[in-house]
Coordinates of C-alpha atoms and ligand atoms in Angstrom, one line a residue:
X4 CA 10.2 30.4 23.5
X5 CA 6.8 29.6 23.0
X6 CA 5.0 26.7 21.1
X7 CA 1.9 27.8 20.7
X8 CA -1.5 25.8 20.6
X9 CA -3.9 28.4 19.5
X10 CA -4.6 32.0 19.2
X11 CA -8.1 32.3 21.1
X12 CA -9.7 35.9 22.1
X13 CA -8.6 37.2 26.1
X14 CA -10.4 35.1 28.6
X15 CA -12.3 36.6 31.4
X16 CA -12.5 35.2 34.7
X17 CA -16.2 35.0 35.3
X18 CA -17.6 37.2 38.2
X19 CA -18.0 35.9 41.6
X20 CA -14.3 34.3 42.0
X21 CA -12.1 35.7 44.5
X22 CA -8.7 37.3 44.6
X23 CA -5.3 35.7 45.4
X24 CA -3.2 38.2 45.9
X25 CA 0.8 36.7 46.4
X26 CA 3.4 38.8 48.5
X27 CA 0.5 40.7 49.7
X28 CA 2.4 41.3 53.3
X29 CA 4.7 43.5 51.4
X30 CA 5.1 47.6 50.5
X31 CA 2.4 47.5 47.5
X32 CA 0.8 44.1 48.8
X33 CA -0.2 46.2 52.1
X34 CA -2.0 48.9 50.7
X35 CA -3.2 46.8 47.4
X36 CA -5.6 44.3 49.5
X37 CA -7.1 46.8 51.6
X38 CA -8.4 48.8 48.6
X39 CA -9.2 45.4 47.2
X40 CA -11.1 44.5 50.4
X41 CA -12.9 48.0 50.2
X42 CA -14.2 47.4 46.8
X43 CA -14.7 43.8 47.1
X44 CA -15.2 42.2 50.2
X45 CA -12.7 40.8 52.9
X46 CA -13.9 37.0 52.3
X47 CA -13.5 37.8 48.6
X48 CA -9.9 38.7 49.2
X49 CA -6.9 36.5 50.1
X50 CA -3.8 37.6 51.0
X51 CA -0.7 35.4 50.7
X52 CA 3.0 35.7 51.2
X53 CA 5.9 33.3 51.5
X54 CA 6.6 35.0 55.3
X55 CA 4.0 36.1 58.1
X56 CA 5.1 39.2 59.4
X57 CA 4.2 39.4 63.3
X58 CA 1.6 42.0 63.5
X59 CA 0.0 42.8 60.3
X60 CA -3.4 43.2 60.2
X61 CA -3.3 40.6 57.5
X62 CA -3.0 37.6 59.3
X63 CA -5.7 38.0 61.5
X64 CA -8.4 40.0 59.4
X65 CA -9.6 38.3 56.1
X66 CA -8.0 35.1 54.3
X67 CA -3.9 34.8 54.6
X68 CA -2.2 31.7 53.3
X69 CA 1.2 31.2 53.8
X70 CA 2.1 30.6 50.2
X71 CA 5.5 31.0 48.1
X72 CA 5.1 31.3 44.9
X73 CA 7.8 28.6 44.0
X74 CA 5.1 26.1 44.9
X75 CA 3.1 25.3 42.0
X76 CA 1.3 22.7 43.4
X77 CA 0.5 25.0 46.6
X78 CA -0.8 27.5 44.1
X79 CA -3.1 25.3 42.1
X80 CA -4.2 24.0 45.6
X81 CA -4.9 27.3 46.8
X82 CA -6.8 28.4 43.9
X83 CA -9.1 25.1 43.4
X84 CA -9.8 25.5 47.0
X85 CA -10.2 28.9 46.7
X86 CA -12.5 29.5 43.7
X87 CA -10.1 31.7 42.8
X88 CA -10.5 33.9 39.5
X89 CA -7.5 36.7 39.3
X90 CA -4.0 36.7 40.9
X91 CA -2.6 39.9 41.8
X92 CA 1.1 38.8 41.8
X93 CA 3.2 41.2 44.1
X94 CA 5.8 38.3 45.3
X95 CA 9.3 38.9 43.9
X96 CA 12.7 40.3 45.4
X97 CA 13.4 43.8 44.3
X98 CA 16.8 45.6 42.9
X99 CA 19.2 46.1 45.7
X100 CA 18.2 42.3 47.5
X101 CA 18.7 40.7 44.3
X102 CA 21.4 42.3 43.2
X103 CA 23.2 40.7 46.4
X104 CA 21.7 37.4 45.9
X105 CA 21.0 37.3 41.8
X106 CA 20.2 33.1 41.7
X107 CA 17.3 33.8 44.4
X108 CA 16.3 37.2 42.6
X109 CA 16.2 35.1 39.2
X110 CA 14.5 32.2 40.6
X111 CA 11.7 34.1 42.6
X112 CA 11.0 36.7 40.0
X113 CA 10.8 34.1 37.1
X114 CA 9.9 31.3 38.6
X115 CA 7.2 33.1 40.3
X116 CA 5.1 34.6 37.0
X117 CA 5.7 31.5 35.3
X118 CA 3.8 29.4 37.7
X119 CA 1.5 31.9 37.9
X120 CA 0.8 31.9 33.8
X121 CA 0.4 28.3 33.8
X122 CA -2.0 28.7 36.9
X123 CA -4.1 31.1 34.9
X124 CA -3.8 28.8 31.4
X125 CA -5.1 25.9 33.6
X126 CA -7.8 27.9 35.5
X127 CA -8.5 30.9 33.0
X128 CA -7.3 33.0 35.9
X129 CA -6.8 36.7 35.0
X130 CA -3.4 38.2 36.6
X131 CA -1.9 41.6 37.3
X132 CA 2.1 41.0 37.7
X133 CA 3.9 44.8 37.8
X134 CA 6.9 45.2 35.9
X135 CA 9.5 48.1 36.9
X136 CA 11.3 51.2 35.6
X137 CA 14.0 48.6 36.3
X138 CA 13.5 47.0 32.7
X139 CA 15.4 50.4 31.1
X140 CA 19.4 50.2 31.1
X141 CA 22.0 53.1 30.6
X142 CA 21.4 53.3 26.7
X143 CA 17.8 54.7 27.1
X144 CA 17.1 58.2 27.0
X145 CA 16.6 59.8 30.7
X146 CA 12.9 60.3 29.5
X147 CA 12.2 56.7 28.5
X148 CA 9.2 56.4 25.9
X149 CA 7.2 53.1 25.6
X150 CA 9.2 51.8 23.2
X151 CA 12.8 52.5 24.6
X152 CA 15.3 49.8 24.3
X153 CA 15.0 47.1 27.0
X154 CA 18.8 46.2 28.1
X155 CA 18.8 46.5 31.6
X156 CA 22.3 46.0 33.6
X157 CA 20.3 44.8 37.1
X158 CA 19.7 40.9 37.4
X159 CA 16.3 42.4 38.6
X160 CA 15.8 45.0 35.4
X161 CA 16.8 41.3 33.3
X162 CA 14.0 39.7 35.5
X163 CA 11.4 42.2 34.8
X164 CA 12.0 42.0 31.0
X165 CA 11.6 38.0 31.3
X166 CA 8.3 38.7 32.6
X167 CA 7.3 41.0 30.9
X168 CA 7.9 38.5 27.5
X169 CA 6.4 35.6 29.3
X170 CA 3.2 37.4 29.7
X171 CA 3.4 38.6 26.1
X172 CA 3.8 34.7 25.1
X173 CA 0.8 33.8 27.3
X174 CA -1.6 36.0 25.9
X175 CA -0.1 35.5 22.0
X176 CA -0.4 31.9 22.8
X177 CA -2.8 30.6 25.1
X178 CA -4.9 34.1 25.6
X179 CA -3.7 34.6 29.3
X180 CA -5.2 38.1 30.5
X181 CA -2.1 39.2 32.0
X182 CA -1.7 42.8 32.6
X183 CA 1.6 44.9 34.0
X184 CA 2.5 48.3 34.9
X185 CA 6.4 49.4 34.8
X186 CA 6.4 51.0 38.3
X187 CA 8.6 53.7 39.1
X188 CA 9.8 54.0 42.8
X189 CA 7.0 53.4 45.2
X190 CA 6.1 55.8 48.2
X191 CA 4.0 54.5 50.7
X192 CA 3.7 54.8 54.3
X193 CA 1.5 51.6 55.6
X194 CA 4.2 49.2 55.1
X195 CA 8.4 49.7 54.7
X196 CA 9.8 49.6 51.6
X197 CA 11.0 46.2 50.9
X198 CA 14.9 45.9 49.3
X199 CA 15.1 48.2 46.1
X200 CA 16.9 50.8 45.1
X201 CA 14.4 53.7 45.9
X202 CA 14.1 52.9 49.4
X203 CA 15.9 56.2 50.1
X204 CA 12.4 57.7 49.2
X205 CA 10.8 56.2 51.6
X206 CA 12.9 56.0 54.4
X207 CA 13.6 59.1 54.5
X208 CA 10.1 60.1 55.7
X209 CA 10.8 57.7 58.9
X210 CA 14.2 59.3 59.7
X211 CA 13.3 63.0 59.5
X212 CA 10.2 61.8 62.0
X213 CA 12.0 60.0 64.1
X214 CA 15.6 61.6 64.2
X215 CA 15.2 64.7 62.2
X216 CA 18.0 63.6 60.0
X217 CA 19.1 61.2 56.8
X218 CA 21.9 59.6 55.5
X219 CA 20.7 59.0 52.1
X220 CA 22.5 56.3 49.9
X221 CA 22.5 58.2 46.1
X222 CA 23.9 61.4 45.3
X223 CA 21.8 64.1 45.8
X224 CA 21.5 65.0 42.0
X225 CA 20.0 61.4 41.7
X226 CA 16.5 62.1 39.9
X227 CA 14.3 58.6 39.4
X228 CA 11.3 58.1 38.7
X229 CA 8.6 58.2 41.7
X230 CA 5.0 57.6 42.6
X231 CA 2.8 58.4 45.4
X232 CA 1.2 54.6 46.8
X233 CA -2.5 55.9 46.0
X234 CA -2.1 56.7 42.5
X235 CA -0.3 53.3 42.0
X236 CA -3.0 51.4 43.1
X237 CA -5.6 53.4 40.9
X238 CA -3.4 52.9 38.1
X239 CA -3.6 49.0 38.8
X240 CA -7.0 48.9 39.3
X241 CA -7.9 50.9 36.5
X242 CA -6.2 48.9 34.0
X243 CA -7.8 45.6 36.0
X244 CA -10.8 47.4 34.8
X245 CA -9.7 48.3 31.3
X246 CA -12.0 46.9 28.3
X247 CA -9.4 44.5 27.0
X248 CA -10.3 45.6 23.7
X249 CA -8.5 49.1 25.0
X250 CA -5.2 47.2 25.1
X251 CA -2.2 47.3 22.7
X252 CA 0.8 45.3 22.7
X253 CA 2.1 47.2 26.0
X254 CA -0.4 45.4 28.4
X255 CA 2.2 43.6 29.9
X256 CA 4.5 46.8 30.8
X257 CA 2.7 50.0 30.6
X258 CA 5.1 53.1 31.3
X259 CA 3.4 55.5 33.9
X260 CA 4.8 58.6 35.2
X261 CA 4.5 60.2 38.6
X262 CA 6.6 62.8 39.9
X263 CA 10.5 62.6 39.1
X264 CA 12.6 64.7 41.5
X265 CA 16.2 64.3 42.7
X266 CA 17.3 63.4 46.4
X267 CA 18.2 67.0 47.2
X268 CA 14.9 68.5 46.2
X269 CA 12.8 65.7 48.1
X270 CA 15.0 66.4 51.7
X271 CA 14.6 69.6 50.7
X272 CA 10.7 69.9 50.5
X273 CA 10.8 67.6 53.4
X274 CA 13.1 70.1 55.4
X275 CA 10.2 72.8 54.3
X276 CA 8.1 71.2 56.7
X277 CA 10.2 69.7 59.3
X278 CA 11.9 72.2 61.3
X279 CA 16.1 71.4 61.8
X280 CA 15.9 68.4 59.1
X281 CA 19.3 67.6 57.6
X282 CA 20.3 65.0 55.8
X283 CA 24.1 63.6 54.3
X284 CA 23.9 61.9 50.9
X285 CA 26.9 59.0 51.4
X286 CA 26.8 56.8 48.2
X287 CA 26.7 53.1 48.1
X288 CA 26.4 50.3 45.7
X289 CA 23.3 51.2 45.0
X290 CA 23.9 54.2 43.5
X291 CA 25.1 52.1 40.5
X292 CA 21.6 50.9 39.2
X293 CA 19.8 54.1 39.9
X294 CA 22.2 55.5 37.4
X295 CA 20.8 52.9 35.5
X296 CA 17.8 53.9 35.4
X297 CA 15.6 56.9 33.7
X298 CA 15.1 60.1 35.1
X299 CA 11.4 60.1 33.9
X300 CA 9.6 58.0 31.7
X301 CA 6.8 58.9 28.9
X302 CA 3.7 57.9 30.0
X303 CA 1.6 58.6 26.7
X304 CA 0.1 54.8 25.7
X305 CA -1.3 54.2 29.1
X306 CA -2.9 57.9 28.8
X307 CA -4.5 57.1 25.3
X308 CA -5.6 53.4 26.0
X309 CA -6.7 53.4 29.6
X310 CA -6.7 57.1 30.7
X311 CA -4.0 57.1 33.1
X312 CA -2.8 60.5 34.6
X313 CA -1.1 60.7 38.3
X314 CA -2.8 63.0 40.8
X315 CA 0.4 64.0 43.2
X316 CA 3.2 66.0 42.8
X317 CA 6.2 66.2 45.4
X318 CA 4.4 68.6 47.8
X319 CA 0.8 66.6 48.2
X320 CA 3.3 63.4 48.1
X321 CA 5.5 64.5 51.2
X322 CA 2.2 66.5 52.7
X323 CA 0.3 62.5 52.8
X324 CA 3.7 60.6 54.1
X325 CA 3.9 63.4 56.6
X326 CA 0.3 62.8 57.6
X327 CA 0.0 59.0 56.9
X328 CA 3.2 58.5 59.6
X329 CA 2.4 60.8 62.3
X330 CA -1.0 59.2 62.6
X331 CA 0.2 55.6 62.5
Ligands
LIG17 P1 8.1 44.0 48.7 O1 9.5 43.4 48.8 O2 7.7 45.0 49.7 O3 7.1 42.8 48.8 C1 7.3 41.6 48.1 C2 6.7 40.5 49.0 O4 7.0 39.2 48.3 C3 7.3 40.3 50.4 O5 6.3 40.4 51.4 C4 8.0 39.0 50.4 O6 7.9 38.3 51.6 C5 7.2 38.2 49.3 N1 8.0 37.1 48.7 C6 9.3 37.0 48.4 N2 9.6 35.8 47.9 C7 8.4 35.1 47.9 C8 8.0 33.8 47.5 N3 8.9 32.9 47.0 N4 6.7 33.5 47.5 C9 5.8 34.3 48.0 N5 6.1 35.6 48.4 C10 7.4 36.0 48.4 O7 7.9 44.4 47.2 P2 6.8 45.5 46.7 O8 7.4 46.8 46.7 O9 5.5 45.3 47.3 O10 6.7 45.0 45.2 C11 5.7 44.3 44.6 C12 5.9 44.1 43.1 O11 6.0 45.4 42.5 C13 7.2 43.4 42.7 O12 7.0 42.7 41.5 C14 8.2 44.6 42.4 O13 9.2 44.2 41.5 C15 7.2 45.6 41.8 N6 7.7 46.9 41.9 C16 7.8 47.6 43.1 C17 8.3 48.9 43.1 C18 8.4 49.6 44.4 O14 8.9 50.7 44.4 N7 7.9 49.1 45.5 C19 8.6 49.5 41.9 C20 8.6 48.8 40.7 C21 8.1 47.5 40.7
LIG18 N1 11.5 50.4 43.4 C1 12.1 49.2 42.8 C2 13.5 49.0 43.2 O1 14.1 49.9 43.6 C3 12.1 49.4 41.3 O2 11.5 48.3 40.7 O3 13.9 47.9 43.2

């Protein structure tokens, strides 16, 4: 795929450049620049997405640029003009959107990191671009290791692989610090969920609050792989902040676990705490690729090179949605 030009050491973008962060009006993108804000300034900071969604604190605190990632000269623009020396890149179209439209899903999700690799070739840019649980198909075990076979049966799992390799190629070839983490199922409360397959996770929380019941769309025995919104964004930051020296061959996928539970037991716990909470389970299509995926995954490599361990389980998870919500 690659021709490669030469084989120099990972490049570090020197301090004192800011942040572009793409598809930052999204469900990781929302909580991702505020911490990024925290630690490093607003001015130092700017959000970008290829929509401005009416409302969000984004577009009126700190930098926005209304951006798509399909716009390479856009990019390079914003990043001259910018001074810009890492792209967090959160723009893509998850599982259950792109499984309706697989062209756009394709074309945003590859088209996006590759324009983004050449950005940080050209500008010795560092990047963060998450991969998903979504890269595992039906043939790997239901606790995925590291190293489980790759043959995903979503157009988005078949995306996530392509990036994956195209940062492995960058770095091989042109040293492109490019790091990734293999997300499972995101729980957040900040922003909603936006178009995958583990949505049910999260809208869940918003039904029981507002109409004390849920018609969830995967069985009840469905068990995925989850994570709790703050320990994904220390996991990204700490392997932003990893030595690169740390770094094996995964950098551009690291497994992490969370908590894996199925459907029932998270309306369950969530019926614990909400008085008269009931919820239906009525399949859809998207039952199909969460059978797809693992149940858990092994997160042992991230542990050993960068330290990695998840802080929530299901009951402080569903105790900080609970909280999160009924204070926004
Ligand atoms: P999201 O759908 O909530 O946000 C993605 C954002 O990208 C949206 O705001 C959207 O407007 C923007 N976008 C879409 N097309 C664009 C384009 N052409 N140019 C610029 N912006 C565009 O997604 P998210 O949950 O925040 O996911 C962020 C990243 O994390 C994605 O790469 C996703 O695959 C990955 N991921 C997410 C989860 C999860 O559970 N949320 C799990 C695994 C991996
Ligand atoms: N949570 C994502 C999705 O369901 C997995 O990458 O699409």
């Amino acid at each position: 795929m690659f021709k490669c030009r030469l084989m120099p050491a990972s490049r570090m973008a020197p301090p004192g450049r800011r942040i572009l962060v793409t598809g930052a009006l999204g469900q990781i993108g929302t909580d991702l620049v505020e911490e990024l804000r925290a630690r490093h300034g607003t001015a130092s900071v700017i959000a970008s997405d290829v929509r401005e969604v009416p409302g969000h604190p984004f577009l009126e605190d700190g930098p926005f640029r209304l951006l798509s990632v399909l716009d390479g000269d856009g990019m390079d623009a914003v990043v001259r003009e910018g001074g810009v020396g890492t792209i967090y890149h959160l723009a893509a179209i998850l599982s259950a959107t792109g499984e309706k439209n697989p062209n756009l899903c394709r074309r945003v999700n590859v088209g996006g990191i590759t324009n983004v690799l050449e950005m940080a070739m050209k500008h010795d840019l560092r990047v963060y671009a998450p991969s998903s649980i979504a890269v595992f198909g039906p043939d790997a075990p239901k606790l995925s290791t590291q190293d489980s076979p790759l043959n995903p049966t979503t157009t988005y799992g078949e995306t996530k692989c392509t990036g994956e390799a195209l940062a492995r190629g960058y770095l091989d070839c042109f040293g492109v610090d490019c790091r990734g983490i293999r997300y499972p199922g995101l729980i957040s409360w900040k922003a909603p969920a936006g178009g995958g397959t583990t949505d049910y996770a999260v809208e869940i929380f918003h039904a029981a609050l507002e109409k004390g019941h849920y018609e969830c769309f995967v069985r009840p025995d469905t068990r995925l792989p989850m994570m709790y919104i703050d320990d994904a964004i220390r996991a990204t930051l700490d392997l932003m902040d990893a030595p690169p020296e740390s770094l094996g061959n995964s950098r551009a996928g690291y497994n992490v676990s969370g908590i894996s539970f199925t459907a029932q037991e998270l309306a369950d716990t969530i019926a614990e705490r909400i008085d008269g909470f009931t919820c239906d389970f009525v399949p859809d299509v998207r039952q199909k690729y969460a059978d797809s995926w693992p149940d858990a995954v092994d997160d042992s490599v991230a542990q050993d090179e960068w330290g990695w361990k998840a802080e929530y389980d299901l009951d402080s998870m569903v105790d900080a949605m609970l909280e999160g919500l009924s204070r926004s």
